Amino acid sequence: MTKYQKVPEVGQQASLSETQRITRPDFIDLPMTGLEGPMTEEERALQESVHRFAEEVIRPVAARLDQLSAEEMIAEGSELWTVLEKAKGLGLSLVDMEEMEPLERARMLAIAIEELAWGCPGLCCAVLVTFFPTMYSLLAGNKEMAKYCEGRLGCWAITEPEHGSDMLDSHRQVASNEGNYGKPSIVARIEGDKVILNGQKSAWVSGATYADLCVLYTHLEQDGQVGPGITIIVDLDSPGVTKGKPLEKMGLRGLNQGEMFFDNVEVPLKHVIAGPEEYDDFVTATLAEANPHVAGVAMGLARAAYEHALAYAHERRAGGVPLVQHQHVRYRLFHMFRKVEMARGMLQRVITYNATAPQAALQGSAAAKVTVTQLAFEVANEALQMFGGIGMTKEYPMEKLVRDARALLIADGCNEMLALKGGSLLVNPDLL
């Protein structure tokens, strides 16, 4: 039962009689993740351990890494390597997690992502992308390749210099009827028991410049014709692989990204995890898997921004009282709280559906990514406004969170393209 405390009416003295007093509820201290439903012991233990890692390892170095150039960040001796090395101690083995029930596995991964992103969205992405070759091998049902990849630094190469988000639209649901995507930037051809790669991937390959492995999505050339593609695991120490410089970016600077070039690179045929017959559907499955992960990163960012604003509102004084004593500040904090809870509710609903339904709903995954990233940007922007001028400086984390939030509106397919693709999946051809 909620306890109540008695407070004087405005303008009255504290000595007024009981009948002249009003009441208000005591402060209600919510769990770490707000209006969270019951969690299993395993989920709670994971949340606590990853939160501790984010607080003790990630946050202390995030601001310092953010100020480095992209090349300095990946140089020998960089604190980035400390984060990536210590992240291995979290015990997040995707191969081992494959033994869990799908919903249990999805919930555990979502918990870990939110806590890592609470520490730093960019470094969360840097940790997460190292798992992608393993993750997508498991998504393809290839446990042998998953075991081959696990424990090695990975990256994900799908976008191309001239095609960007188009590469996520293998079924051409977003393409104009008059449109022509043109020649792909990289093609593969099969010769015997090898796949030969030629071309390049764009500067947005996450983890590119230091990864050991790449999960590569590429078109396939057969009989002189370029058709549907393949997804293949590539060892990046293979002859013919070169990497460009790391990309200088406005936000998510902790996530290294850069170009990759392939000059007659030979890869064993057994490294193909999705062939041309499965490729289009596998791209859709990949996007359905990836979009909620980006939403999870935005979820951690939104929560962090709200917590910073809430704490600052109690500390900073204006008009002779703490900010939180001003009604409009409370109003703004409430709407930030509301958006954080709305974002998490949307994300958890999509994760639950996709983990338990016969087929994952890409329109749901896209809705989660678009909704949560947009709400996260709104919360971060409002939080910075509450800090005032000091929020624009490096002294506080708000300007960094706003830059990171802005980048997430584009990551893994810009929100506009995802909305178009998600909308196309709402069209029922039987009703036309």
Tab-separated table of N, CA and C in Angstrom, residues 53 57 81-93 116 127 130-131 150-153 212:
chain	number	residue	atom	x	y	z
A	53	PHE	N	29.464	-3.697	-15.891
A	53	PHE	CA	30.496	-3.545	-16.917
A	53	PHE	C	30.362	-2.189	-17.614
A	57	VAL	N	33.499	-0.027	-16.790
A	57	VAL	CA	34.452	-0.151	-17.890
A	57	VAL	C	34.134	0.814	-19.034
A	81	TRP	N	40.513	-1.262	-27.136
A	81	TRP	CA	40.886	-2.672	-27.025
A	81	TRP	C	40.634	-3.205	-25.621
A	82	THR	N	40.742	-2.333	-24.628
A	82	THR	CA	40.417	-2.732	-23.263
A	82	THR	C	38.944	-3.088	-23.155
A	83	VAL	N	38.095	-2.259	-23.757
A	83	VAL	CA	36.654	-2.514	-23.727
A	83	VAL	C	36.318	-3.822	-24.429
A	84	LEU	N	36.860	-4.011	-25.635
A	84	LEU	CA	36.543	-5.219	-26.402
A	84	LEU	C	37.067	-6.482	-25.722
A	85	GLU	N	38.236	-6.382	-25.116
A	85	GLU	CA	38.807	-7.546	-24.446
A	85	GLU	C	38.002	-7.899	-23.197
A	86	LYS	N	37.671	-6.896	-22.403
A	86	LYS	CA	36.925	-7.163	-21.176
A	86	LYS	C	35.491	-7.596	-21.473
A	87	ALA	N	34.955	-7.186	-22.621
A	87	ALA	CA	33.598	-7.602	-22.996
A	87	ALA	C	33.501	-9.112	-23.173
A	88	LYS	N	34.630	-9.749	-23.505
A	88	LYS	CA	34.623	-11.206	-23.652
A	88	LYS	C	34.288	-11.898	-22.338
A	89	GLY	N	34.559	-11.218	-21.224
A	89	GLY	CA	34.285	-11.800	-19.920
A	89	GLY	C	32.829	-11.762	-19.514
A	90	LEU	N	31.976	-11.170	-20.351
A	90	LEU	CA	30.557	-11.119	-20.031
A	90	LEU	C	29.865	-12.453	-20.225
A	91	GLY	N	30.518	-13.368	-20.933
A	91	GLY	CA	29.936	-14.700	-21.131
A	91	GLY	C	28.817	-14.737	-22.145
A	92	LEU	N	28.799	-13.792	-23.076
A	92	LEU	CA	27.736	-13.750	-24.082
A	92	LEU	C	28.110	-14.617	-25.279
A	93	SER	N	28.063	-15.920	-25.093
A	93	SER	CA	28.357	-16.863	-26.173
A	93	SER	C	27.076	-17.156	-26.946
A	116	LEU	N	24.589	-2.204	-22.313
A	116	LEU	CA	25.810	-1.749	-22.978
A	116	LEU	C	25.621	-0.353	-23.570
A	127	VAL	N	30.963	-3.573	-29.661
A	127	VAL	CA	30.927	-4.908	-29.059
A	127	VAL	C	29.978	-5.804	-29.833
A	130	THR	N	30.978	-7.368	-33.331
A	130	THR	CA	31.958	-8.458	-33.343
A	130	THR	C	31.272	-9.822	-33.388
A	131	PHE	N	29.991	-9.871	-32.960
A	131	PHE	CA	29.247	-11.126	-32.939
A	131	PHE	C	28.543	-11.426	-34.263
A	150	GLU	N	32.936	-17.809	-33.772
A	150	GLU	CA	32.798	-17.313	-32.399
A	150	GLU	C	34.161	-17.027	-31.765
A	151	GLY	N	34.199	-15.913	-31.061
A	151	GLY	CA	35.416	-15.514	-30.372
A	151	GLY	C	36.352	-14.664	-31.198
A	152	ARG	N	36.036	-14.466	-32.483
A	152	ARG	CA	36.872	-13.642	-33.348
A	152	ARG	C	36.161	-12.326	-33.653
A	153	LEU	N	36.932	-11.279	-33.869
A	153	LEU	CA	36.346	-9.973	-34.146
A	153	LEU	C	35.691	-9.979	-35.520
A	212	ASP	N	38.581	-9.533	-37.867
A	212	ASP	CA	39.229	-10.737	-38.380
A	212	ASP	C	38.370	-11.416	-39.435
